[in-house]
């Protein structure tokens, strides 16, 4: 590829060239047949935009707030694990890029830089993503460290009572690195027969598979931070989430890395938004690769979107600068989409600005 990448897909190609296959497969792959992985992106193509003409778009404002924190555009960094596999500076580089773009990074529980390192690397607003492990003391330790370090919300990922089956990682014999957040809490290293080290605290067995709705109360009892649930895909669960008093919902299928053959997340966004009835903010992730995708998610009711792989591809291709470029690119593409569809602010983007595959044109209704 010649010159600077002009879209997220070109960043993906650069990442593919930059990374050892095992790492690229880890970032780009999904669960089992990767049906949902493909659908997550393709489903956006079934949604068309209904632009309005002759609207004054001489000034476009993309800024918004999430949980009261102002950000420059409705594009946040999703939590994704092990950024040091993409770049030696890891999550610190990602956090600095998010800060430079005035947006929020959600740090993964399974990061390769510690909660403290990321916190001291820049002043941006940060949220912390949490899994609940059988060893609740470990989860509590991480959540409370995040709170002490000034992270502003806990994003509890609820689609992972076990880890999904990612066939590429199995084939590549991928071994998790030591995760520094757990140092001193558990033995993070064991030796195998061939002398190599593997993570003793294996993610597959560490998750608390008994986690259920009542445990939201447990999380509340160990932190004063707002709690968002990430991984909601049905109106039934959205209603329960509001009932148990969460502060926000992330519609997500974990980038198609958990259960294959769940619907592409964009196809269930409206169902969840309808059930939530504006009581808490609804964020969205899965398959965002361009500004038109962001626009479509906002039109279907998301307050903001998260990007997972696009940020990692930027990081792998060009470090902190690459993550910054990816965010800026999506922001610029969204700005242009708003201009060309007659939406000077995010509040102007409405359900009537998109048509989904199964809707008939209005004149036929
Ligand atoms: C390499 C990778 C690692 C991830 N690790 C986590 C994680 O540690 N915690 C979590 O809640 N989600 C994790 N996710 C899911 C993302 O937060 C997000 O839901 C998903 O990437 C969004 O889809 P996209 O990659 O198409 O943007 C991960 C995703 C990827 C690609």
Short mmCIF file of C-alpha atoms and ligand atoms in Angstrom, two decimals:
data_model
loop_
_atom_site.label_atom_id
_atom_site.label_comp_id
_atom_site.label_asym_id
_atom_site.label_seq_id
_atom_site.Cartn_x
_atom_site.Cartn_y
_atom_site.Cartn_z
CA UNK A 1 0.00 0.00 0.00
CA UNK A 2 1.35 3.44 -1.02
CA UNK A 3 1.27 6.42 1.37
CA UNK A 4 -0.96 7.01 4.38
CA UNK A 5 -3.96 4.75 4.89
CA UNK A 6 -7.21 6.45 3.88
CA UNK A 7 -9.63 4.24 5.76
CA UNK A 8 -9.85 1.71 8.60
CA UNK A 9 -9.62 -1.26 6.24
CA UNK A 10 -6.24 0.00 5.03
CA UNK A 11 -5.09 0.22 8.65
CA UNK A 12 -6.18 -3.40 9.03
CA UNK A 13 -4.01 -4.36 6.06
CA UNK A 14 -1.02 -2.49 7.54
CA UNK A 15 -1.60 -4.28 10.85
CA UNK A 16 -1.66 -7.60 9.05
CA UNK A 17 1.68 -6.81 7.44
CA UNK A 18 3.21 -5.55 10.70
CA UNK A 19 2.21 -8.36 13.04
CA UNK A 20 3.26 -11.99 13.43
CA UNK A 21 0.40 -14.17 12.18
CA UNK A 22 -0.44 -15.44 15.68
CA UNK A 23 -1.09 -11.91 16.95
CA UNK A 24 -2.92 -10.73 13.85
CA UNK A 25 -5.16 -13.80 14.04
CA UNK A 26 -5.84 -13.10 17.70
CA UNK A 27 -6.96 -9.54 17.00
CA UNK A 28 -8.88 -10.11 13.80
CA UNK A 29 -10.42 -13.51 14.54
CA UNK A 30 -13.78 -14.46 15.96
CA UNK A 31 -15.49 -17.47 17.51
CA UNK A 32 -16.05 -20.81 15.77
CA UNK A 33 -17.27 -20.42 12.14
CA UNK A 34 -16.83 -16.64 12.33
CA UNK A 35 -20.36 -16.26 10.98
CA UNK A 36 -21.22 -13.38 13.31
CA UNK A 37 -17.80 -11.83 12.75
CA UNK A 38 -18.60 -11.38 9.06
CA UNK A 39 -22.18 -10.37 9.74
CA UNK A 40 -21.15 -7.69 12.24
CA UNK A 41 -19.59 -5.71 9.41
CA UNK A 42 -21.88 -6.76 6.57
CA UNK A 43 -25.10 -5.93 8.40
CA UNK A 44 -24.23 -2.23 8.11
CA UNK A 45 -24.43 -2.60 4.33
CA UNK A 46 -28.11 -3.50 4.62
CA UNK A 47 -28.86 -0.11 6.18
CA UNK A 48 -29.16 2.89 3.90
CA UNK A 49 -29.07 6.57 4.79
CA UNK A 50 -31.97 8.92 4.04
CA UNK A 51 -30.35 12.35 3.67
CA UNK A 52 -32.18 15.68 4.02
CA UNK A 53 -31.40 18.48 1.61
CA UNK A 54 -31.10 22.23 1.96
CA UNK A 55 -30.14 22.21 5.62
CA UNK A 56 -27.60 24.79 6.84
CA UNK A 57 -24.58 22.64 7.61
CA UNK A 58 -22.00 25.42 7.67
CA UNK A 59 -21.19 24.43 11.28
CA UNK A 60 -21.13 20.80 12.35
CA UNK A 61 -20.88 19.86 16.02
CA UNK A 62 -19.93 16.28 16.84
CA UNK A 63 -19.40 16.75 20.55
CA UNK A 64 -21.48 14.87 23.10
CA UNK A 65 -21.35 13.58 26.66
CA UNK A 66 -21.21 10.08 28.07
CA UNK A 67 -22.19 9.77 31.75
CA UNK A 68 -21.74 13.54 31.91
CA UNK A 69 -18.19 13.57 30.50
CA UNK A 70 -17.75 15.71 27.43
CA UNK A 71 -16.08 14.10 24.42
CA UNK A 72 -15.23 15.51 21.00
CA UNK A 73 -17.19 12.88 19.07
CA UNK A 74 -19.37 9.86 19.93
CA UNK A 75 -16.55 7.39 19.34
CA UNK A 76 -14.92 5.67 22.36
CA UNK A 77 -12.22 3.02 22.58
CA UNK A 78 -13.65 -0.40 23.44
CA UNK A 79 -11.82 -2.55 25.97
CA UNK A 80 -9.54 -5.00 24.20
CA UNK A 81 -6.89 -7.17 25.76
CA UNK A 82 -3.12 -7.34 25.32
CA UNK A 83 -2.17 -4.20 23.44
CA UNK A 84 1.53 -4.96 23.91
CA UNK A 85 1.15 -7.67 21.32
CA UNK A 86 0.26 -4.91 18.87
CA UNK A 87 2.88 -2.39 19.98
CA UNK A 88 5.57 -2.27 22.72
CA UNK A 89 3.93 0.77 24.37
CA UNK A 90 0.65 -1.14 24.66
CA UNK A 91 -2.36 0.42 26.36
CA UNK A 92 -0.38 3.51 27.35
CA UNK A 93 -0.11 4.46 23.66
CA UNK A 94 -3.82 3.80 23.14
CA UNK A 95 -4.74 5.90 26.17
CA UNK A 96 -2.58 8.82 25.00
CA UNK A 97 -4.21 8.71 21.58
CA UNK A 98 -7.67 8.72 23.16
CA UNK A 99 -6.63 11.68 25.30
CA UNK A 100 -5.28 13.56 22.28
CA UNK A 101 -8.64 13.03 20.57
CA UNK A 102 -10.64 14.09 23.64
CA UNK A 103 -12.39 10.80 23.99
CA UNK A 104 -12.77 8.01 26.52
CA UNK A 105 -10.77 4.80 26.59
CA UNK A 106 -12.19 1.77 28.36
CA UNK A 107 -9.24 -0.17 29.70
CA UNK A 108 -9.50 -3.96 29.50
CA UNK A 109 -9.29 -6.04 32.66
CA UNK A 110 -6.78 -8.12 30.73
CA UNK A 111 -4.49 -5.26 29.71
CA UNK A 112 -0.73 -5.63 29.35
CA UNK A 113 0.00 -2.24 30.97
CA UNK A 114 -1.27 -1.90 34.51
CA UNK A 115 -4.25 0.12 35.65
CA UNK A 116 -1.78 2.49 37.35
CA UNK A 117 0.54 2.88 34.33
CA UNK A 118 -2.35 3.81 32.08
CA UNK A 119 -3.77 6.20 34.67
CA UNK A 120 -0.52 8.11 35.02
CA UNK A 121 0.16 8.26 31.27
CA UNK A 122 -2.37 10.98 30.46
CA UNK A 123 -5.31 12.97 31.84
CA UNK A 124 -8.10 11.57 29.72
CA UNK A 125 -11.34 10.30 31.20
CA UNK A 126 -11.03 6.53 31.47
CA UNK A 127 -13.45 3.73 32.30
CA UNK A 128 -12.38 0.29 33.52
CA UNK A 129 -13.78 -2.94 32.10
CA UNK A 130 -14.31 -5.75 34.57
CA UNK A 131 -14.73 -9.49 34.45
CA UNK A 132 -15.70 -11.34 37.59
CA UNK A 133 -13.36 -14.14 38.51
CA UNK A 134 -14.07 -16.99 40.90
CA UNK A 135 -11.52 -15.32 43.10
CA UNK A 136 -13.74 -12.34 43.82
CA UNK A 137 -10.97 -10.75 45.86
CA UNK A 138 -8.96 -10.37 42.64
CA UNK A 139 -11.81 -8.69 40.78
CA UNK A 140 -12.47 -6.44 43.77
CA UNK A 141 -8.80 -5.54 43.95
CA UNK A 142 -8.72 -4.44 40.29
CA UNK A 143 -11.99 -2.50 40.50
CA UNK A 144 -10.89 -0.67 43.64
CA UNK A 145 -7.48 0.13 42.16
CA UNK A 146 -9.23 1.58 39.11
CA UNK A 147 -11.46 3.70 41.34
CA UNK A 148 -8.46 4.95 43.33
CA UNK A 149 -6.64 5.80 40.09
CA UNK A 150 -9.50 8.00 38.91
CA UNK A 151 -11.26 5.77 36.38
CA UNK A 152 -14.82 7.08 36.12
CA UNK A 153 -16.98 4.00 35.51
CA UNK A 154 -16.92 0.21 35.63
CA UNK A 155 -17.96 -1.60 32.46
CA UNK A 156 -18.95 -5.10 33.51
CA UNK A 157 -18.68 -7.51 30.58
CA UNK A 158 -21.50 -10.02 30.90
CA UNK A 159 -21.16 -12.11 27.75
CA UNK A 160 -18.24 -14.16 29.01
CA UNK A 161 -19.14 -16.68 31.72
CA UNK A 162 -16.63 -18.72 29.75
CA UNK A 163 -14.27 -17.80 26.97
CA UNK A 164 -15.52 -18.32 23.40
CA UNK A 165 -13.90 -20.90 21.16
CA UNK A 166 -11.55 -19.11 18.82
CA UNK A 167 -10.29 -21.71 16.43
CA UNK A 168 -7.44 -19.63 15.02
CA UNK A 169 -5.97 -19.20 18.51
CA UNK A 170 -6.32 -22.93 19.12
CA UNK A 171 -4.55 -23.73 15.84
CA UNK A 172 -1.81 -21.20 16.57
CA UNK A 173 -1.35 -22.67 20.05
CA UNK A 174 -1.69 -19.17 21.42
CA UNK A 175 -0.49 -18.76 25.00
CA UNK A 176 -1.58 -15.80 27.10
CA UNK A 177 1.18 -13.52 28.35
CA UNK A 178 1.60 -12.70 32.02
CA UNK A 179 -0.88 -9.98 32.84
CA UNK A 180 0.75 -7.38 35.05
CA UNK A 181 -2.51 -6.35 36.74
CA UNK A 182 -2.50 -9.69 38.53
CA UNK A 183 1.09 -9.56 39.73
CA UNK A 184 1.26 -10.14 43.45
CA UNK A 185 -2.33 -11.38 43.52
CA UNK A 186 -1.88 -14.79 41.96
CA UNK A 187 0.95 -16.82 40.63
CA UNK A 188 0.88 -15.61 37.03
CA UNK A 189 3.50 -17.96 35.75
CA UNK A 190 3.95 -21.69 35.68
CA UNK A 191 6.51 -23.67 33.81
CA UNK A 192 5.50 -26.28 31.29
CA UNK A 193 7.44 -29.44 30.60
CA UNK A 194 9.27 -27.80 27.72
CA UNK A 195 10.46 -25.01 30.00
CA UNK A 196 8.23 -22.26 28.63
CA UNK A 197 5.95 -20.23 30.87
CA UNK A 198 2.21 -20.15 30.57
CA UNK A 199 -0.31 -18.08 32.42
CA UNK A 200 -1.23 -20.03 35.52
CA UNK A 201 -4.31 -17.95 35.95
CA UNK A 202 -5.99 -19.24 32.84
CA UNK A 203 -8.88 -17.12 31.60
CA UNK A 204 -10.95 -20.17 30.77
CA UNK A 205 -11.04 -21.39 34.32
CA UNK A 206 -10.77 -18.05 36.10
CA UNK A 207 -14.20 -16.71 35.18
CA UNK A 208 -16.91 -17.05 37.78
CA UNK A 209 -19.45 -19.07 35.82
CA UNK A 210 -22.01 -18.61 38.59
CA UNK A 211 -22.23 -14.86 37.99
CA UNK A 212 -25.88 -13.77 37.85
CA UNK A 213 -28.13 -10.72 38.18
CA UNK A 214 -27.85 -10.65 41.96
CA UNK A 215 -24.10 -10.08 41.65
CA UNK A 216 -24.63 -6.58 40.29
CA UNK A 217 -25.34 -5.84 43.96
CA UNK A 218 -21.96 -7.31 44.88
CA UNK A 219 -20.23 -5.04 42.36
CA UNK A 220 -22.13 -2.06 43.75
CA UNK A 221 -21.01 -3.02 47.25
CA UNK A 222 -17.31 -2.78 46.35
CA UNK A 223 -17.34 0.46 44.32
CA UNK A 224 -19.07 3.81 44.19
CA UNK A 225 -18.50 4.14 40.45
CA UNK A 226 -21.35 3.94 37.94
CA UNK A 227 -21.76 0.45 36.46
CA UNK A 228 -22.43 -0.25 32.78
CA UNK A 229 -23.30 -3.71 31.44
CA UNK A 230 -21.51 -4.70 28.24
CA UNK A 231 -22.88 -7.54 26.17
CA UNK A 232 -26.64 -6.99 26.12
CA UNK A 233 -28.31 -8.34 22.96
CA UNK A 234 -32.01 -8.76 23.81
CA UNK A 235 -34.87 -6.58 25.04
CA UNK A 236 -35.47 -9.09 27.86
CA UNK A 237 -32.00 -8.50 29.29
CA UNK A 238 -32.15 -4.77 28.64
CA UNK A 239 -35.30 -4.53 30.78
CA UNK A 240 -33.66 -6.54 33.58
CA UNK A 241 -30.55 -4.39 33.41
CA UNK A 242 -32.63 -1.26 33.91
CA UNK A 243 -34.55 -2.97 36.74
CA UNK A 244 -31.38 -3.82 38.64
CA UNK A 245 -30.32 -0.21 38.31
CA UNK A 246 -27.31 -0.20 36.01
CA UNK A 247 -26.11 3.19 34.81
CA UNK A 248 -25.74 2.25 31.17
CA UNK A 249 -25.82 -0.55 28.63
CA UNK A 250 -23.43 -1.52 25.88
CA UNK A 251 -25.08 -3.44 23.06
CA UNK A 252 -22.28 -5.76 22.03
CA UNK A 253 -21.53 -9.30 20.95
CA UNK A 254 -17.90 -8.96 22.01
CA UNK A 255 -16.79 -8.40 18.44
CA UNK A 256 -18.14 -11.89 17.60
CA UNK A 257 -15.51 -13.54 19.79
CA UNK A 258 -17.85 -15.28 22.23
CA UNK A 259 -20.98 -17.04 20.94
CA UNK A 260 -21.07 -17.51 17.19
CA UNK A 261 -24.44 -17.15 15.38
CA UNK A 262 -25.68 -14.42 17.68
CA UNK A 263 -27.11 -11.60 15.59
CA UNK A 264 -24.84 -8.85 14.31
CA UNK A 265 -25.01 -6.29 17.07
CA UNK A 266 -26.33 -3.48 14.85
CA UNK A 267 -29.41 -5.61 14.11
CA UNK A 268 -30.49 -5.69 17.77
CA UNK A 269 -29.63 -2.13 18.74
CA UNK A 270 -33.10 -0.78 18.09
CA UNK A 271 -34.72 -3.60 20.09
CA UNK A 272 -32.58 -2.74 23.13
CA UNK A 273 -33.05 1.01 22.76
CA UNK A 274 -36.83 0.46 22.59
CA UNK A 275 -36.79 -1.57 25.81
CA UNK A 276 -34.59 0.89 27.70
CA UNK A 277 -36.93 3.79 26.89
CA UNK A 278 -34.29 6.42 27.53
CA UNK A 279 -33.84 5.44 31.19
CA UNK A 280 -30.09 4.86 30.82
CA UNK A 281 -27.62 5.57 28.01
CA UNK A 282 -27.19 2.85 25.40
CA UNK A 283 -23.76 2.52 23.82
CA UNK A 284 -22.98 0.24 20.91
CA UNK A 285 -20.11 -1.77 19.46
CA UNK A 286 -19.41 -4.35 16.79
CA UNK A 287 -18.38 -3.85 13.19
CA UNK A 288 -17.87 -0.09 13.12
CA UNK A 289 -15.39 0.49 10.31
CA UNK A 290 -16.40 3.89 8.93
CA UNK A 291 -18.17 7.14 9.71
CA UNK A 292 -21.35 6.03 7.98
CA UNK A 293 -21.47 3.06 10.38
CA UNK A 294 -21.27 5.44 13.35
CA UNK A 295 -24.06 7.55 11.83
CA UNK A 296 -26.28 4.47 11.37
CA UNK A 297 -25.76 3.33 14.96
CA UNK A 298 -26.62 6.80 16.26
CA UNK A 299 -29.73 6.90 14.06
CA UNK A 300 -30.83 3.57 15.56
CA UNK A 301 -30.54 5.02 19.05
CA UNK A 302 -26.98 4.62 20.33
CA UNK A 303 -25.63 7.52 22.33
CA UNK A 304 -22.10 6.70 21.19
CA UNK A 305 -20.15 3.82 19.70
CA UNK A 306 -17.04 1.93 20.77
CA UNK A 307 -14.34 0.73 18.41
CA UNK A 308 -12.40 -2.44 19.18
CA UNK A 309 -10.34 -3.76 16.27
CA UNK A 310 -9.98 -0.43 14.40
CA UNK A 311 -8.03 1.00 17.37
CA UNK A 312 -5.87 -2.11 17.66
CA UNK A 313 -5.11 -2.03 13.93
CA UNK A 314 -4.06 1.61 14.25
CA UNK A 315 -1.85 0.69 17.20
CA UNK A 316 -0.23 -2.22 15.37
CA UNK A 317 0.34 -0.17 12.21
CA UNK A 318 1.64 3.08 13.68
CA UNK A 319 1.57 3.05 17.50
CA UNK A 320 -0.04 5.97 19.33
CA UNK A 321 -0.13 8.01 16.11
CA UNK A 322 -1.99 5.19 14.36
CA UNK A 323 -4.72 5.01 17.04
CA UNK A 324 -5.07 8.79 16.87
CA UNK A 325 -5.38 8.69 13.08
CA UNK A 326 -8.03 5.97 13.25
CA UNK A 327 -10.14 8.01 15.67
CA UNK A 328 -9.64 11.20 13.64
CA UNK A 329 -10.50 9.41 10.44
CA UNK A 330 -13.76 8.01 11.82
CA UNK A 331 -14.55 11.42 13.28
CA UNK A 332 -13.94 13.15 9.92
CA UNK A 333 -16.00 10.53 8.09
CA UNK A 334 -18.86 10.98 10.56
CA UNK A 335 -18.65 14.75 10.15
CA UNK A 336 -18.90 14.43 6.37
CA UNK A 337 -21.79 11.98 6.65
CA UNK A 338 -23.63 14.44 8.90
CA UNK A 339 -22.96 17.28 6.46
CA UNK A 340 -24.16 15.32 3.45
CA UNK A 341 -27.28 14.08 5.21
CA UNK A 342 -28.31 17.44 6.61
CA UNK A 343 -27.47 16.90 10.30
CA UNK A 344 -25.53 19.81 11.84
CA UNK A 345 -25.53 18.22 15.33
CA UNK A 346 -25.85 14.71 16.73
CA UNK A 347 -29.34 15.59 17.98
CA UNK A 348 -30.45 16.03 14.39
CA UNK A 349 -29.65 12.39 13.59
CA UNK A 350 -32.96 10.57 13.92
CA UNK A 351 -34.47 7.18 13.20
CA UNK A 352 -35.85 8.66 10.00
CA UNK A 353 -32.34 9.15 8.65
CA UNK A 354 -31.86 5.43 8.03
CA UNK A 355 -33.77 2.60 6.43
CA UNK A 356 -33.05 -0.98 7.45
CA UNK A 357 -33.16 -3.87 5.02
CA UNK A 358 -36.64 -5.03 5.87
CA UNK A 359 -38.33 -1.64 5.95
CA UNK A 360 -40.29 -0.60 2.93
CA UNK A 361 -39.91 2.93 1.53
CA UNK A 362 -42.30 5.28 3.33
CA UNK A 363 -44.35 6.01 0.21
CA UNK A 364 -45.34 2.33 0.18
CA UNK A 365 -46.49 2.24 3.82
C1 LIG B 1 -8.43 -8.54 20.40
C2 LIG B 1 -9.68 -8.22 21.16
C3 LIG B 1 -9.66 -8.34 22.54
C4 LIG B 1 -10.79 -8.02 23.27
N1 LIG B 1 -10.74 -8.06 24.64
C5 LIG B 1 -11.82 -7.68 25.35
C6 LIG B 1 -11.75 -7.62 26.77
O1 LIG B 1 -10.71 -7.86 27.37
N2 LIG B 1 -12.87 -7.27 27.42
C7 LIG B 1 -14.05 -6.96 26.79
O2 LIG B 1 -15.04 -6.64 27.42
N3 LIG B 1 -14.11 -6.98 25.44
C8 LIG B 1 -13.05 -7.33 24.72
N4 LIG B 1 -13.12 -7.32 23.35
C9 LIG B 1 -14.38 -6.92 22.69
C10 LIG B 1 -14.40 -5.40 22.42
O3 LIG B 1 -14.56 -4.67 23.62
C11 LIG B 1 -15.56 -5.00 21.51
O4 LIG B 1 -16.77 -5.49 22.04
C12 LIG B 1 -15.40 -5.47 20.07
O5 LIG B 1 -14.07 -5.48 19.67
C13 LIG B 1 -16.21 -4.57 19.15
O6 LIG B 1 -16.17 -5.03 17.84
P1 LIG B 1 -15.15 -4.44 16.72
O7 LIG B 1 -13.83 -5.05 17.00
O8 LIG B 1 -15.77 -4.88 15.45
O9 LIG B 1 -15.14 -2.92 16.88
C14 LIG B 1 -11.98 -7.62 22.60
C15 LIG B 1 -11.98 -7.51 21.21
C16 LIG B 1 -10.84 -7.79 20.49
C17 LIG B 1 -10.87 -7.62 19.00
#
